[in-house]
PDB file of C-alpha atoms in Angstrom:
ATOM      1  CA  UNK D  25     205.120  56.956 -32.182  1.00  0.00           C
ATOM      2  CA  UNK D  26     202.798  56.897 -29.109  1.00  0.00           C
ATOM      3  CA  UNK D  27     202.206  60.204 -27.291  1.00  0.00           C
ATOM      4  CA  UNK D  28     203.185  60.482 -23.776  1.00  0.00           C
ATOM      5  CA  UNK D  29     200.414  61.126 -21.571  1.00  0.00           C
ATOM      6  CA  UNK D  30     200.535  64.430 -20.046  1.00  0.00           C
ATOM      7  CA  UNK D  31     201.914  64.524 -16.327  1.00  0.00           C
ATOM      8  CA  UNK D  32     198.839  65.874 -13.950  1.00  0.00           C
ATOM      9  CA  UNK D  33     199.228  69.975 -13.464  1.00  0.00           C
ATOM     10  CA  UNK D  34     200.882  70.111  -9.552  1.00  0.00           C
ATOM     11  CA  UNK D  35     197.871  70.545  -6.969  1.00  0.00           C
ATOM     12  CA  UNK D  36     195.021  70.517  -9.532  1.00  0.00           C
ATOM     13  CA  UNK D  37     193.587  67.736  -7.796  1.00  0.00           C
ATOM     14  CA  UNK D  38     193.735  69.291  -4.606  1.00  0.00           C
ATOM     15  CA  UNK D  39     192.376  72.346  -5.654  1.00  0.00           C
ATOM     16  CA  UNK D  40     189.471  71.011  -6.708  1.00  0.00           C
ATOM     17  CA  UNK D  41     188.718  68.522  -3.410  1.00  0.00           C
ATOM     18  CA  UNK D  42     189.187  72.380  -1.525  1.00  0.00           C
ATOM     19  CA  UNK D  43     186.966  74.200  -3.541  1.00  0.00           C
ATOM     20  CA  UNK D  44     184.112  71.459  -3.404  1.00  0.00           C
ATOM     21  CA  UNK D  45     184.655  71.314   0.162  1.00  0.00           C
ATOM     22  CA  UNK D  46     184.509  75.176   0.805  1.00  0.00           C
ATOM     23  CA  UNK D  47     181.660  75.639  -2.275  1.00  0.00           C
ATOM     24  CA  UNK D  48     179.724  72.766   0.060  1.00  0.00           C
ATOM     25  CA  UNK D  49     180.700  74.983   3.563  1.00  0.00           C
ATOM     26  CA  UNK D  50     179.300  78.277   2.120  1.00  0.00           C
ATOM     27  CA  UNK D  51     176.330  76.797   0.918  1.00  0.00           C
ATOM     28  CA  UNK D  52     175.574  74.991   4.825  1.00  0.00           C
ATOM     29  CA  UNK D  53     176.350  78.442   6.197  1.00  0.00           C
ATOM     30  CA  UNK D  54     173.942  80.525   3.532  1.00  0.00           C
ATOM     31  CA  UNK D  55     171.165  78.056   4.613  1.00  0.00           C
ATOM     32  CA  UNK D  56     171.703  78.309   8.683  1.00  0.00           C
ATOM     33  CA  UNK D  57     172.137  82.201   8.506  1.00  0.00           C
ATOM     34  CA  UNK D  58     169.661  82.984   5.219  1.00  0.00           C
ATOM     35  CA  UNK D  59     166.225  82.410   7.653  1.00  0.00           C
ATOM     36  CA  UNK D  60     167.321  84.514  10.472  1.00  0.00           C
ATOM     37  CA  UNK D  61     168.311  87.559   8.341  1.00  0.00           C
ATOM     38  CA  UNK D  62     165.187  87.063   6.307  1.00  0.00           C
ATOM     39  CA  UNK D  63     162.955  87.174   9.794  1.00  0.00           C
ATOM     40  CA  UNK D  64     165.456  89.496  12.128  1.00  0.00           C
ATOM     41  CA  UNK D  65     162.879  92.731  10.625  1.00  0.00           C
ATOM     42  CA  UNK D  66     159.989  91.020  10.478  1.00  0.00           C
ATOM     43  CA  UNK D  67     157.484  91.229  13.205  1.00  0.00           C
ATOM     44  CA  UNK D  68     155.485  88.651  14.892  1.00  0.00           C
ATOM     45  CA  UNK D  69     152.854  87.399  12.513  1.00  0.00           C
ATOM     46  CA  UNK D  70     150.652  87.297  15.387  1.00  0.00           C
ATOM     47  CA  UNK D  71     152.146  90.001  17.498  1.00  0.00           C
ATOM     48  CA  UNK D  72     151.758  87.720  20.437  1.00  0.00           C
ATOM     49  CA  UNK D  73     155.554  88.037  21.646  1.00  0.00           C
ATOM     50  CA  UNK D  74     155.668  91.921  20.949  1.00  0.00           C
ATOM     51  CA  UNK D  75     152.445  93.034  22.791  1.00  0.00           C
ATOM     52  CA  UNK D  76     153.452  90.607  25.435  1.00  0.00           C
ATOM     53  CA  UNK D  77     156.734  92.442  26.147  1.00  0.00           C
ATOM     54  CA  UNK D  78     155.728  95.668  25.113  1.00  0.00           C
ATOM     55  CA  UNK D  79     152.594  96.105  27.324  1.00  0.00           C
ATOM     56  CA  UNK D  80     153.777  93.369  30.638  1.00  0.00           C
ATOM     57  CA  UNK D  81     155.431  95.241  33.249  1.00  0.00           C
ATOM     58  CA  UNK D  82     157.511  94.159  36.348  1.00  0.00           C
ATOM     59  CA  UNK D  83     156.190  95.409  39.615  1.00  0.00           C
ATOM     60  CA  UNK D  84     156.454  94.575  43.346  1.00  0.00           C
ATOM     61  CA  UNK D  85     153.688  92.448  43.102  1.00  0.00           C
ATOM     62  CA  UNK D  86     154.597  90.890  40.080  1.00  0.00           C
ATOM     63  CA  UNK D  87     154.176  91.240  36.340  1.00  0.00           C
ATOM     64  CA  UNK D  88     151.432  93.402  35.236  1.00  0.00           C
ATOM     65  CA  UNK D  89     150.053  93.073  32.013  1.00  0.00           C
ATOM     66  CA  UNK D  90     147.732  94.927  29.679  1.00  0.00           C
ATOM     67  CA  UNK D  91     144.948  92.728  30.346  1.00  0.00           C
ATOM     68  CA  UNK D  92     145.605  93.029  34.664  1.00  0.00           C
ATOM     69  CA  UNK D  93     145.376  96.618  33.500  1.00  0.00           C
ATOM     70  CA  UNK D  94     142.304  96.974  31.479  1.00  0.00           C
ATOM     71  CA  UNK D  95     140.655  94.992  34.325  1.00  0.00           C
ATOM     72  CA  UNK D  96     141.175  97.520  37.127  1.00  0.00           C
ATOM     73  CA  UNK D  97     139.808 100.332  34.911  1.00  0.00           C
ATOM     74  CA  UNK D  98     136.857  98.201  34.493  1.00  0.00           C
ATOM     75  CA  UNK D  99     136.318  97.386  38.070  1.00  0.00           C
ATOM     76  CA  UNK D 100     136.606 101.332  38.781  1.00  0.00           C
ATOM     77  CA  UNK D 101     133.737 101.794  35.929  1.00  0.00           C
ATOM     78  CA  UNK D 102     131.536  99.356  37.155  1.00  0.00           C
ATOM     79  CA  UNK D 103     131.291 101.112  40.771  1.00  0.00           C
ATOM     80  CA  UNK D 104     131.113 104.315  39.004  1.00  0.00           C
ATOM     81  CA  UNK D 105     127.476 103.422  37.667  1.00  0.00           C
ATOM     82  CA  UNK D 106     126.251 100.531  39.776  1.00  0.00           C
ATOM     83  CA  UNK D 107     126.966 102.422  42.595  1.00  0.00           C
ATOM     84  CA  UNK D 108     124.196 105.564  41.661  1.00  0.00           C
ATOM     85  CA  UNK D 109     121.943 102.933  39.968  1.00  0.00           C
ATOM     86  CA  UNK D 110     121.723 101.048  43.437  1.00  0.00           C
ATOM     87  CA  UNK D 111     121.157 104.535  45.452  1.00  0.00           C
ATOM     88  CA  UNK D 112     117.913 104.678  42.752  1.00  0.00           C
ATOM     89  CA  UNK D 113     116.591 100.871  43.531  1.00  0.00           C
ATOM     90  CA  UNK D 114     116.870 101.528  46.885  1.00  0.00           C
ATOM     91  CA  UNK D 115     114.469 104.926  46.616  1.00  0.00           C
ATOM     92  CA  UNK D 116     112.306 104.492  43.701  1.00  0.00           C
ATOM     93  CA  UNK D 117     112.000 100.317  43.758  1.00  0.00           C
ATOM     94  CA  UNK D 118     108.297  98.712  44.197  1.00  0.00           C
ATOM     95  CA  UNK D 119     109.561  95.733  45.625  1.00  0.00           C
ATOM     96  CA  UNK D 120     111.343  94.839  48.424  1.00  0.00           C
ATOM     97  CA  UNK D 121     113.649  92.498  46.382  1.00  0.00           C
ATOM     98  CA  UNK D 122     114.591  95.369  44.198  1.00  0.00           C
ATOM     99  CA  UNK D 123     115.423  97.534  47.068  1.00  0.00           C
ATOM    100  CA  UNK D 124     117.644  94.796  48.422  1.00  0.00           C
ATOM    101  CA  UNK D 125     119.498  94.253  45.221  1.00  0.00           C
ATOM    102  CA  UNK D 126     120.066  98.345  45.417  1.00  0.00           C
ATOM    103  CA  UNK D 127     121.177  98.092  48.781  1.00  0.00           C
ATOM    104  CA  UNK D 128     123.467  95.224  48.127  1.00  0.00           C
ATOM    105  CA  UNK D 129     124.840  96.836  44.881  1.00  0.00           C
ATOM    106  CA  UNK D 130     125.621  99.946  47.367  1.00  0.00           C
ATOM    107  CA  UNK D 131     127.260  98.248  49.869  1.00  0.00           C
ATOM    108  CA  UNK D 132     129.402  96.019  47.303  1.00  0.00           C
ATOM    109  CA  UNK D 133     130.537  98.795  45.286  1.00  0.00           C
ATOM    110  CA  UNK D 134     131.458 101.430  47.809  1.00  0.00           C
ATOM    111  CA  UNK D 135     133.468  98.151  49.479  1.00  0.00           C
ATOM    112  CA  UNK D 136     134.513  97.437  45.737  1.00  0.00           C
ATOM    113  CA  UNK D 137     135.631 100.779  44.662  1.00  0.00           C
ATOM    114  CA  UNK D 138     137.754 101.261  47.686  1.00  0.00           C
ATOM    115  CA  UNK D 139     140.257  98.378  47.229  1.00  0.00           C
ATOM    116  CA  UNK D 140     140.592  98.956  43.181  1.00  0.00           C
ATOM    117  CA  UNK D 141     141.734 102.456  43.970  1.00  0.00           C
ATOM    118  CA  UNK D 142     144.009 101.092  46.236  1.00  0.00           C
ATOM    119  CA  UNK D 143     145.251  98.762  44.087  1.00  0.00           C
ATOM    120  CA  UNK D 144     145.290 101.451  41.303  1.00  0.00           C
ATOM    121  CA  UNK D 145     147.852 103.839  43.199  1.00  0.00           C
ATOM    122  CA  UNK D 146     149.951 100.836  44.115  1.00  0.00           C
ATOM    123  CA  UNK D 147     150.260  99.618  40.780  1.00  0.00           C
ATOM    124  CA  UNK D 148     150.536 103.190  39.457  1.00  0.00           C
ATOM    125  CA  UNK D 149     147.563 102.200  36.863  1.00  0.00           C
ATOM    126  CA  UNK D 150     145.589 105.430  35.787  1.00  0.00           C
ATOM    127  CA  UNK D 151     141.739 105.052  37.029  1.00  0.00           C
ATOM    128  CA  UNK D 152     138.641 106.799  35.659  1.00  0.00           C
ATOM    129  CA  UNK D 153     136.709 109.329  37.831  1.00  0.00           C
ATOM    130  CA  UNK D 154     132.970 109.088  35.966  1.00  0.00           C
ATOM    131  CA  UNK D 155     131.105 106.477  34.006  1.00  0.00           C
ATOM    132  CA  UNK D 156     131.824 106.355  30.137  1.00  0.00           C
ATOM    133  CA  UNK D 157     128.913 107.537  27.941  1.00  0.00           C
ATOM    134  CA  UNK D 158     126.921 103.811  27.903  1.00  0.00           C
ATOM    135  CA  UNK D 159     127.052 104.242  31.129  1.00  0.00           C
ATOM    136  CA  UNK D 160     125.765 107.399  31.205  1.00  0.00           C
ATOM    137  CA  UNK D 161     122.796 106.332  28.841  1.00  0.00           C
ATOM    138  CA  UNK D 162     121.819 103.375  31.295  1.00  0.00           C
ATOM    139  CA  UNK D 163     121.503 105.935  34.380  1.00  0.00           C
ATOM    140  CA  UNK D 164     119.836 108.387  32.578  1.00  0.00           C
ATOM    141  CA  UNK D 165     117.326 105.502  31.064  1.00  0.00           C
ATOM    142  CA  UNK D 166     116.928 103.999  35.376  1.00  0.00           C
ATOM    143  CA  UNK D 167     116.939 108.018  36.310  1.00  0.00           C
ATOM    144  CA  UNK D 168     113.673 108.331  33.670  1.00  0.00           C
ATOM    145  CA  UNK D 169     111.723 104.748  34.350  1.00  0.00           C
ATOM    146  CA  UNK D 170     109.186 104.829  36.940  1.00  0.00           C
ATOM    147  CA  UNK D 171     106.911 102.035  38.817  1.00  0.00           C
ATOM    148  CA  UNK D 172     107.419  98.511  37.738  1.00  0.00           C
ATOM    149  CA  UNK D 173     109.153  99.903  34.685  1.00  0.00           C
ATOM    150  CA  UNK D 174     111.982 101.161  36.792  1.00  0.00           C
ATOM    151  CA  UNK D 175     111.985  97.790  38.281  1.00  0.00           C
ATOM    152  CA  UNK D 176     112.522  95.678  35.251  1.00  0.00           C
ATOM    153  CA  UNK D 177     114.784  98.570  33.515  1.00  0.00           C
ATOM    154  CA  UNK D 178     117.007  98.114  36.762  1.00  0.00           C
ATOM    155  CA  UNK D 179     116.933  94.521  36.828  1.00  0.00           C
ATOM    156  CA  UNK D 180     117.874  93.763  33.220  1.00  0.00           C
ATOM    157  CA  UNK D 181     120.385  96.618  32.243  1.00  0.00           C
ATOM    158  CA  UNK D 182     122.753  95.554  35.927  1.00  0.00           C
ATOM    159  CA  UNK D 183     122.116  91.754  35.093  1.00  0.00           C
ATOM    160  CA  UNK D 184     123.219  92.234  31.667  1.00  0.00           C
ATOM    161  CA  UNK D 185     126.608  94.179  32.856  1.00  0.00           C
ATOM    162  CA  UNK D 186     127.325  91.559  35.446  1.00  0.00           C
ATOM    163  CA  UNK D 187     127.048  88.947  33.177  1.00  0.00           C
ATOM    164  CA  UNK D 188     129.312  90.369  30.734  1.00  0.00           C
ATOM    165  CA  UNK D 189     131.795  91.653  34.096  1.00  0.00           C
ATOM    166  CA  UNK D 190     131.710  88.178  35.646  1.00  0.00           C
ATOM    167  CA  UNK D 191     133.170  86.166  32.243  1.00  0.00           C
ATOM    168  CA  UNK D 192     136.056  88.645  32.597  1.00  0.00           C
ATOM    169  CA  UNK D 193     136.877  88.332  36.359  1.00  0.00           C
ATOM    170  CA  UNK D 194     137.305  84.486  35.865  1.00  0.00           C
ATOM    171  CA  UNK D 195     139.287  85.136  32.820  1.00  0.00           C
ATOM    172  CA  UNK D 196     141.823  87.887  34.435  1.00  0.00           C
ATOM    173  CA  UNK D 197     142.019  85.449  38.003  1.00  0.00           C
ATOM    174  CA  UNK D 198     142.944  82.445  35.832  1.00  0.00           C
ATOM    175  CA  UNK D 199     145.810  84.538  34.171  1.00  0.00           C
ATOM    176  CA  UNK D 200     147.320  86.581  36.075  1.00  0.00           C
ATOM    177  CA  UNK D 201     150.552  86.422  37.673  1.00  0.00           C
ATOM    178  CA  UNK D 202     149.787  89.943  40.268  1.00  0.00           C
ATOM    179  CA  UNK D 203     148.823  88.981  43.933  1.00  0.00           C
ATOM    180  CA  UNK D 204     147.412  92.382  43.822  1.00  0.00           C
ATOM    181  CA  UNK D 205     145.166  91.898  40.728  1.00  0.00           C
ATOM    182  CA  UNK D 206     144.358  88.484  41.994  1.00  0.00           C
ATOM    183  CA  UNK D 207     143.022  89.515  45.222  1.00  0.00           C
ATOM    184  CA  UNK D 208     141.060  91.947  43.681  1.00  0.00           C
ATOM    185  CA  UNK D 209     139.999  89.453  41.038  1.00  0.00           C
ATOM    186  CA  UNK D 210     138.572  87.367  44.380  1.00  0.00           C
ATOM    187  CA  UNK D 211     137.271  90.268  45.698  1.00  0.00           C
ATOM    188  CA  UNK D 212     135.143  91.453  42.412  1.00  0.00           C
ATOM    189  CA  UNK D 213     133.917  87.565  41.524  1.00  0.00           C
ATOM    190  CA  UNK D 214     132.423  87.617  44.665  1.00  0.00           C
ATOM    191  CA  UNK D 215     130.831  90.983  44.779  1.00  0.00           C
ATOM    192  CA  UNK D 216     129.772  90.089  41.423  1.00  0.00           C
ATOM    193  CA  UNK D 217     127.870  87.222  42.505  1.00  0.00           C
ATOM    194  CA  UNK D 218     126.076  88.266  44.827  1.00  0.00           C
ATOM    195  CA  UNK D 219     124.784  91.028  42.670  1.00  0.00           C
ATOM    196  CA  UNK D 220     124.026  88.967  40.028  1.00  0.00           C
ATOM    197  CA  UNK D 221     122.059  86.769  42.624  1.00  0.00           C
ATOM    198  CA  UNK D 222     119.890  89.644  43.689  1.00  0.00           C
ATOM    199  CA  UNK D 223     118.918  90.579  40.996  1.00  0.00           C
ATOM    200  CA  UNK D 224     117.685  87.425  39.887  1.00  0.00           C
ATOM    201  CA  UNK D 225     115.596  87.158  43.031  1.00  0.00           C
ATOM    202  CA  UNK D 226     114.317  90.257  41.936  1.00  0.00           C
ATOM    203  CA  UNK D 227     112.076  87.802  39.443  1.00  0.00           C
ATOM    204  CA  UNK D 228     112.364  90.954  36.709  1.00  0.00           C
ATOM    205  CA  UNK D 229     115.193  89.537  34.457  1.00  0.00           C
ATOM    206  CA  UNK D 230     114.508  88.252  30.984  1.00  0.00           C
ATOM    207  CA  UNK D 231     116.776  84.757  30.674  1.00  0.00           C
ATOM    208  CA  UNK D 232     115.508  84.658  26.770  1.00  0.00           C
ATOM    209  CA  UNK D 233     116.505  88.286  25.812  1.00  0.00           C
ATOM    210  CA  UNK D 234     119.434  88.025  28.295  1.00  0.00           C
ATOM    211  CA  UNK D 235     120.963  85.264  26.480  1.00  0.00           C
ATOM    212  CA  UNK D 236     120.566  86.864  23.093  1.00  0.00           C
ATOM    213  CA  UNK D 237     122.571  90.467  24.466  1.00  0.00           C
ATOM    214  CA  UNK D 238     125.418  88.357  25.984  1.00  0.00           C
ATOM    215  CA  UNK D 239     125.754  86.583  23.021  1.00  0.00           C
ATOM    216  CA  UNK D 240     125.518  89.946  20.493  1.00  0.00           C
ATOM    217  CA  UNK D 241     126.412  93.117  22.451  1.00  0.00           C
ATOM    218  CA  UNK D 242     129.599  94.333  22.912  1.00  0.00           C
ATOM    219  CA  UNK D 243     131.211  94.125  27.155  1.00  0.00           C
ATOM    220  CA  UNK D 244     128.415  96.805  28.683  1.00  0.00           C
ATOM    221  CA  UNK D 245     131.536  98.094  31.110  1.00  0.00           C
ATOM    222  CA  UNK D 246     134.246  98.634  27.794  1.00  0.00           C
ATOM    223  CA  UNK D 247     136.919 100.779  29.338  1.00  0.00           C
ATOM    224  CA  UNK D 248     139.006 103.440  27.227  1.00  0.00           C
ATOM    225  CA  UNK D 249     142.050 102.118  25.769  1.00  0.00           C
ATOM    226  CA  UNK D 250     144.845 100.960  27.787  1.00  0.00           C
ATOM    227  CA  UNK D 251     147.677 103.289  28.974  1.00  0.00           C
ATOM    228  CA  UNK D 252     151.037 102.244  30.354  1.00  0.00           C
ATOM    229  CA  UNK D 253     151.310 102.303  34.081  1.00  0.00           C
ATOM    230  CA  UNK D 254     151.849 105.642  35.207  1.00  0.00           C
ATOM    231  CA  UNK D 255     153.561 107.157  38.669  1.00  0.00           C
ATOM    232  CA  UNK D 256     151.342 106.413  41.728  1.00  0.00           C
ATOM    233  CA  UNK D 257     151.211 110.532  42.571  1.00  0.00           C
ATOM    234  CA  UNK D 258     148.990 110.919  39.282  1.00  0.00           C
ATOM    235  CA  UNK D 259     146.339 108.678  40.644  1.00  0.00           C
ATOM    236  CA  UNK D 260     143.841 109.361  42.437  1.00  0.00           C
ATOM    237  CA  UNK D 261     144.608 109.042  46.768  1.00  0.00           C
ATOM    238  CA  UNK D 262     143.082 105.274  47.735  1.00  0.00           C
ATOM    239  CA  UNK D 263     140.246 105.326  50.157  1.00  0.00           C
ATOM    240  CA  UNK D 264     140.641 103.544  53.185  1.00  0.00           C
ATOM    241  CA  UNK D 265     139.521 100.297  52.690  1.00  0.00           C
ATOM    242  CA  UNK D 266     135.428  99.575  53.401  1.00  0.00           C
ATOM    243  CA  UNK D 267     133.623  97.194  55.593  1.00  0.00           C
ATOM    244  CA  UNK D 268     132.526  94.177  54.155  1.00  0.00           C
ATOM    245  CA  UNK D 269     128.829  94.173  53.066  1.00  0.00           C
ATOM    246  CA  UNK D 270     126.346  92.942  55.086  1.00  0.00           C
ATOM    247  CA  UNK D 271     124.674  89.949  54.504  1.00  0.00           C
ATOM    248  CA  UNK D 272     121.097  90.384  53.769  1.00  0.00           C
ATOM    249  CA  UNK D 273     117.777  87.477  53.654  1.00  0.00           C
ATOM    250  CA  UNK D 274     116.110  88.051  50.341  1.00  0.00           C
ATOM    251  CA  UNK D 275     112.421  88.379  50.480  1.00  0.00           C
ATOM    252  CA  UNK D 276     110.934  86.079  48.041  1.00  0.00           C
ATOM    253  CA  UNK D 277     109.907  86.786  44.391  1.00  0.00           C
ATOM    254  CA  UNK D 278     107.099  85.834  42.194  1.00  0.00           C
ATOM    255  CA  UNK D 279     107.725  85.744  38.650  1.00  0.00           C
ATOM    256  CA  UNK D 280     105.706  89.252  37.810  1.00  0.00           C
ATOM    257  CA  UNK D 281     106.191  90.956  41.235  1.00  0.00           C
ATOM    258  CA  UNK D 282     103.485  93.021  42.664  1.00  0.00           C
ATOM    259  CA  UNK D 283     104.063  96.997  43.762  1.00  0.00           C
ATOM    260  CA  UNK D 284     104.489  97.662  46.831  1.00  0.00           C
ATOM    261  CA  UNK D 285     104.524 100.457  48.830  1.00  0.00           C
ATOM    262  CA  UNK D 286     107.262 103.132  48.326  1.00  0.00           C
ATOM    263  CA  UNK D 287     108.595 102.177  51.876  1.00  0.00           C
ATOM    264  CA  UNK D 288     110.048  99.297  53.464  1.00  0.00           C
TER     265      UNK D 288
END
C-alpha cells in the first residue's frame, strides 16, 4: 500500500519567505547603523574638526580662530622687543645704516603696536605687556655688545626674528577669514619688510648662518599658549592709532662697514 504524502503544515512556507526576508532586513540595518555607533565616541583621529570648532569663534568681524589668535599675541611681542632694540641702534650704532634700521624699527613698531592693541580689545584677545624670556636674553645680549659687535649682534638676532615673523604673516593673511586680522596681517607684512630690508642694507647679516637658524631654531617670537577670547574690559585700553612711518633713503653699505662716529 503506498503512503500518502503528507499535506504541507498551513503557512510553513510563508513563514519561512518572512523570516528570510526580516533575518536579511536586520542584517542591512546592523551594517548601516553598526559604523556610526562604533565612531559616535570616538574622536577625530586627527583632531582637525574638534580643534577647529572648539578654538574658532564668531565675532563681528568674522570667525576668529586659534591661529588669528596666536598671531596678534605675536605681533604684540615683536613690538615689545624690537621696539627697545631699535631705541639701542639708534644710540649705540657705528653706522649710519644701523641707526636707520633702529630708527625705522622705532617708527614701525610704535605704528605697529598701536593697531594690534586695537585690534586686541576689539576682538577681546588677551595681549602680553613685556617680552617673553628669549626675548629678554636677545636685549640683554644688544644691551651688553658694544662697537661693531653691537652692530652685527643687532643686525643678525632682528633679521633672524623677521624672517621667522614674516613666514607667519603670509601664512595667517592667506587663511584667515577676520577683516580685522587681515588688515593687520597687511599692516605687519609690510612693516616687516621694510625692517627686514634695513637691516640687510646694514651689510652685517650672515645669509650662510641665517639660513641654517631658520631652518633649525624654533619661531624666535613663540608666544605663550593660546587662551580663548576674553571680554574686551580685561585688555589692555588701545592706543590711538600712530602715524605712518616715515620713509627714509638708506645710506649705502659695504660688506664689512666701517665705524663711524657716534653721531649722525
Amino acid at each position: 500500500m503506498r503512503a500518502r504524502p503528507r499535506p504541507p503544515v498551513q503557512g510553513r512556507g510563508i513563514f519561512s519567505g518572512t523570516s528570510l526576508i526580516i533575518v536579511c532586513l536586520a542584517a542591512t540595518l546592523a551594517a548601516l547603523v553598526f559604523p556610526i555607533w562604533s565612531y559616535a565616541d570616538r574622536s577625530d583621529p586627527t583632531g582637525s574638526v574638534n580643534v577647529l570648532s572648539a578654538q574658532t569663534v564668531s565675532t563681528a568681524y568674522g570667525p576668529l580662530s586659534a591661529q588669528d589668535r596666536d598671531f596678534i599675541v605675536k605681533v604684540r611681542l615683536a613690538g615689545l622687543w624690537e621696539l627697545p632694540a631699535g631705541e639701542m641702534a639708534e644710540e649705540k650704532g657705528t653706522t649710519a645704516a644701523v641707526r636707520t634700521a633702529g630708527q625705522h624699527l622705532v617708527d614701525g613698531h610704535t605704528s605697529l603696536d598701536a593697531h594690534v592693541r586695537t585690534v586686541a580689545t576689539q576682538l577681546g584677545v588677551p595681549i602680553p605687556n613685556g617680552p617673553n624670556t628669549q626675548q629678554q636674553q636677545w636685549l640683554a645680549t644688544l644691551n651688553a655688545a658694544q662697537g661693531q659687535d653691537f652692530d652685527r649682534e643687532f643686525a643678525n638676532i632682528v633679521r633672524l626674528a623677521h624672517g621667522r615673523v614674516f613666514s607667519v604673516v603670509a601664512q595667517v593673511r592667506a587663511a584667515t577669514e577676520n577683516t580685522l586680522v587681515r588688515d593687520l596681517a597687511d599692516d605687519a607684512n609690510n612693516t616687516v619688510l621694510d625692517h627686514i630690508k634695513v637691516l640687510e642694507a646694514t651689510g652685517y647679516v650672515d645669509f650662510a648662518t641665517l639660513a641654517q637658524q631658520l631652518a633649525t631654531t624654533p619661531s624666535p617670537v613663540a608666544s605663550p599658549p593660546v587662551v580663548a577670547p576674553a571680554d574686551a574690559t580685561a585688555v589692555a585700553a588701545a592706543a590711538p592709532a600712530a602715524s605712518p612711518s616715515s620713509t627714509y633713503a638708506l645710506p649705502p653699505a659695504t660688506a664689512s662697514p666701517e665705524p663711524t662716529s657716534q653721531n649722525p
